[in-house]
XYZ file of C-alpha atoms in Angstrom:
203
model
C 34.167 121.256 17.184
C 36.138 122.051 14.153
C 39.600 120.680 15.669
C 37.622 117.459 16.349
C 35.805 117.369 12.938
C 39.851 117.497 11.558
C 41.313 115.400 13.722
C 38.934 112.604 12.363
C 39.493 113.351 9.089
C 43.318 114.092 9.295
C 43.273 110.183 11.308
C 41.287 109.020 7.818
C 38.715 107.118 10.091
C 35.704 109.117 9.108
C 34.330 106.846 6.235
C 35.999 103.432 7.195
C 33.940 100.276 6.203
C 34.649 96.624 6.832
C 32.507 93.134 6.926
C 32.988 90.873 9.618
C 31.395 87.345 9.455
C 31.038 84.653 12.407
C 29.743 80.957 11.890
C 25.718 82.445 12.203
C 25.961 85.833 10.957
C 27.777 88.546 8.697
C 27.594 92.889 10.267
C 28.611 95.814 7.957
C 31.282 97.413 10.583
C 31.521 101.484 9.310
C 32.051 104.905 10.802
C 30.694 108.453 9.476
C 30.981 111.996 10.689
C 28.241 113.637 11.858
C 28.927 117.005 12.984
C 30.105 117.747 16.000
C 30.102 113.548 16.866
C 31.802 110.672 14.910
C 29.408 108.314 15.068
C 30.410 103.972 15.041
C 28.276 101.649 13.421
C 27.099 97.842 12.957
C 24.481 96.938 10.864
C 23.162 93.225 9.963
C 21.191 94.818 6.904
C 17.918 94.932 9.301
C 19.116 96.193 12.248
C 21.170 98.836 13.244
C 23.140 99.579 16.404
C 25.261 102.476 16.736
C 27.137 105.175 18.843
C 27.842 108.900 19.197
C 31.253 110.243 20.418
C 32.146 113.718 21.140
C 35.986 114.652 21.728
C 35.470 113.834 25.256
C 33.883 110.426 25.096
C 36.488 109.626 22.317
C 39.177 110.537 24.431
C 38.111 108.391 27.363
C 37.894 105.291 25.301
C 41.132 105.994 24.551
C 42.404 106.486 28.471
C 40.791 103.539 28.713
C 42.916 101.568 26.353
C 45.924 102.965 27.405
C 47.068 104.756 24.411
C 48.868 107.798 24.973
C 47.838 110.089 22.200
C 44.440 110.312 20.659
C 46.557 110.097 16.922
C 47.997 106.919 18.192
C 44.386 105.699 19.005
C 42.795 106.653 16.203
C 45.600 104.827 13.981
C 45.328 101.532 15.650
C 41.257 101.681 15.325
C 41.839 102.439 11.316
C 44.465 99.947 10.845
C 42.076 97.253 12.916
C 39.707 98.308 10.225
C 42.102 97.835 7.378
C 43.543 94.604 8.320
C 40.093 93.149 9.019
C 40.740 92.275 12.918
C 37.307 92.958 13.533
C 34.961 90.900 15.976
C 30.674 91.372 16.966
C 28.880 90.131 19.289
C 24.963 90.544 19.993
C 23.354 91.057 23.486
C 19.628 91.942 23.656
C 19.553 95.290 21.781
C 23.122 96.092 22.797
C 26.234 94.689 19.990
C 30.213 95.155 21.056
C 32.363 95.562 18.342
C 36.045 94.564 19.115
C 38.569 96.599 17.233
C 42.033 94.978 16.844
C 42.969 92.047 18.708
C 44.806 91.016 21.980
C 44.928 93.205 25.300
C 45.354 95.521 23.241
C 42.199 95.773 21.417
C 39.361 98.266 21.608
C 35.968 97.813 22.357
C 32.389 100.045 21.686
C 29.378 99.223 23.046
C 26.620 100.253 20.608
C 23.074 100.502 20.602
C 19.800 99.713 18.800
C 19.401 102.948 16.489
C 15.655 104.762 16.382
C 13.623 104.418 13.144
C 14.671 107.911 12.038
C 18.505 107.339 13.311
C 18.587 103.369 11.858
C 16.850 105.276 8.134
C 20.029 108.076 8.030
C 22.847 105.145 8.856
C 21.825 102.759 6.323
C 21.264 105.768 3.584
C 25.067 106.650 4.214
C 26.335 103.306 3.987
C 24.090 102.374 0.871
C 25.093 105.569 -1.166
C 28.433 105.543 0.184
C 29.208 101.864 -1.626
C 27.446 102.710 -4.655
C 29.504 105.505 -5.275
C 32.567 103.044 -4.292
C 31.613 100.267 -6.810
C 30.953 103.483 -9.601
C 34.432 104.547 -9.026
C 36.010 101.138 -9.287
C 33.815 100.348 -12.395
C 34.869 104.327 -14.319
C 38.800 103.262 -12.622
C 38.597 99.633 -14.015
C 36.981 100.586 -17.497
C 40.100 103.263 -17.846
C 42.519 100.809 -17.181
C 41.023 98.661 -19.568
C 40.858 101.681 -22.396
C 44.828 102.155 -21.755
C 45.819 98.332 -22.241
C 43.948 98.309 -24.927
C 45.639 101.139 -26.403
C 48.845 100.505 -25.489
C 48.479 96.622 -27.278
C 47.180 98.691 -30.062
C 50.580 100.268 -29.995
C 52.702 97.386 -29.700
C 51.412 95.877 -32.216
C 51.489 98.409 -34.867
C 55.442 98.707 -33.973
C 55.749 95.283 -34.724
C 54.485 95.880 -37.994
C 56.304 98.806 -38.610
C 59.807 96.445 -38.091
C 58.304 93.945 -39.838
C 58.222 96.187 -43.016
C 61.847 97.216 -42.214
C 63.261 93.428 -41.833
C 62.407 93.087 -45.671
C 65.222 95.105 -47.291
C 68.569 93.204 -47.516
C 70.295 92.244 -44.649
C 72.944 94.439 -43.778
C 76.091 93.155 -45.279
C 74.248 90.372 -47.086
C 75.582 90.422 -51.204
C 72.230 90.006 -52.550
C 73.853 88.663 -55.783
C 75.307 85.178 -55.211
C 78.911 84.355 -56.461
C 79.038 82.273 -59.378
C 80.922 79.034 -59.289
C 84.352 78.659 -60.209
C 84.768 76.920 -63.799
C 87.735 74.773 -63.570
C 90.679 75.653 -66.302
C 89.692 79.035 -66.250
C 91.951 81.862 -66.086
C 91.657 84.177 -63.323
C 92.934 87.042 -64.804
C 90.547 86.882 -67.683
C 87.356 84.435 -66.356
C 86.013 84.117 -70.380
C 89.414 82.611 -71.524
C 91.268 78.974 -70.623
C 94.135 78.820 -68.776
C 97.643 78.670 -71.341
C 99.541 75.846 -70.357
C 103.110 76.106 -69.359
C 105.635 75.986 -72.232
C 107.473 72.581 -71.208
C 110.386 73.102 -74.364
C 111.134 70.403 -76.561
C 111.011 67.235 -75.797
C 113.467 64.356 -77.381
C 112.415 60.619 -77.517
């Protein structure tokens, strides 16, 4: 059963979770491996309901459907997980889940898990979050590490120009030009300007 164990791993639908609500209650859709059977799940956080599927039982759910390759199947039952196109429905001690939507859609008929069976699925799903939520909350507390590191950064740059900007301006004269004194030669700025020698003038 080691082609099957990889085939449901390679497909990425061996640790798929999703919640689906109605108007009366909320189910914990999820899926595990449990070697040599991928097992399907619903839980309402009491109850459990669940079933077992070899490579042959898999594979007639899928000739059922009408898919042509088992890859195919598999794709369209994670992507119904991913999107959220999920629906339940209770019967006695029997729930069908409903896995994508349309004519197209799939749909398991589980059952109520035994004591021992209904113990094991609800440790997997309970650990299996935990560890989720720990990962987001190491991933989120990273994140936050780098901004702040990086405004740490950007700010000290800003500083750094900031101590630049106060030299002179380049091209600035940083002495001002005196003003002009009228009269004044501009040869020789200490000295008047010699009048121009008009001759002699005759009343």
């Amino acid at each position: 059963m080691a082609d099957f164990t990889a085939l449901i791993t390679e497909a990425k639908v061996e640790d798929l979770h999703r919640v689906y609500r109605n108007a009366k209650n909320a189910f914990l859709c999820f899926t595990r491996l449990a070697d040599p059977c991928w097992v399907v799940s619903v839980t309402d956080g009491v109850d459990v309901w669940r079933l077992e599927l070899d490579y042959d039982e898999l594979d007639s759910h899928r000739d059922l459907s009408g898919v042509n390759t088992m890859n195919a199947f598999l794709t369209k039952f994670r992507d119904g997980f991913a999107s959220g196109n999920l629906s339940v429905s209770r019967s006695g001690t029997k729930v069908t889940l409903t896995v994508g939507t349309g004519a197209s859609a799939f749909t398991f008929d589980l059952y109520e898990a035994k004591a021992a069976d209904k113990k094991t699925e609800l440790q997997t799903v309970l650990f299996r979050l935990a560890d989720q939520a720990t990962d987001l909350n190491t991933k989120l507390n990273a994140a936050n590490v780098q901004i702040t590191n990086l405004k740490a950064q950007k700010k000290a740059g800003g500083d750094r120009s900031a101590l630049f900007d106060l030299g002179p301006k380049k091209g600035a004269n940083p002495a001002k030009a005196k003003p002009k004194k009228t009269g004044m030669s501009v040869l020789n700025p200490s000295s008047r300007k010699r009048k121009a020698a008009k001759g002699v003038e005759f009343d």
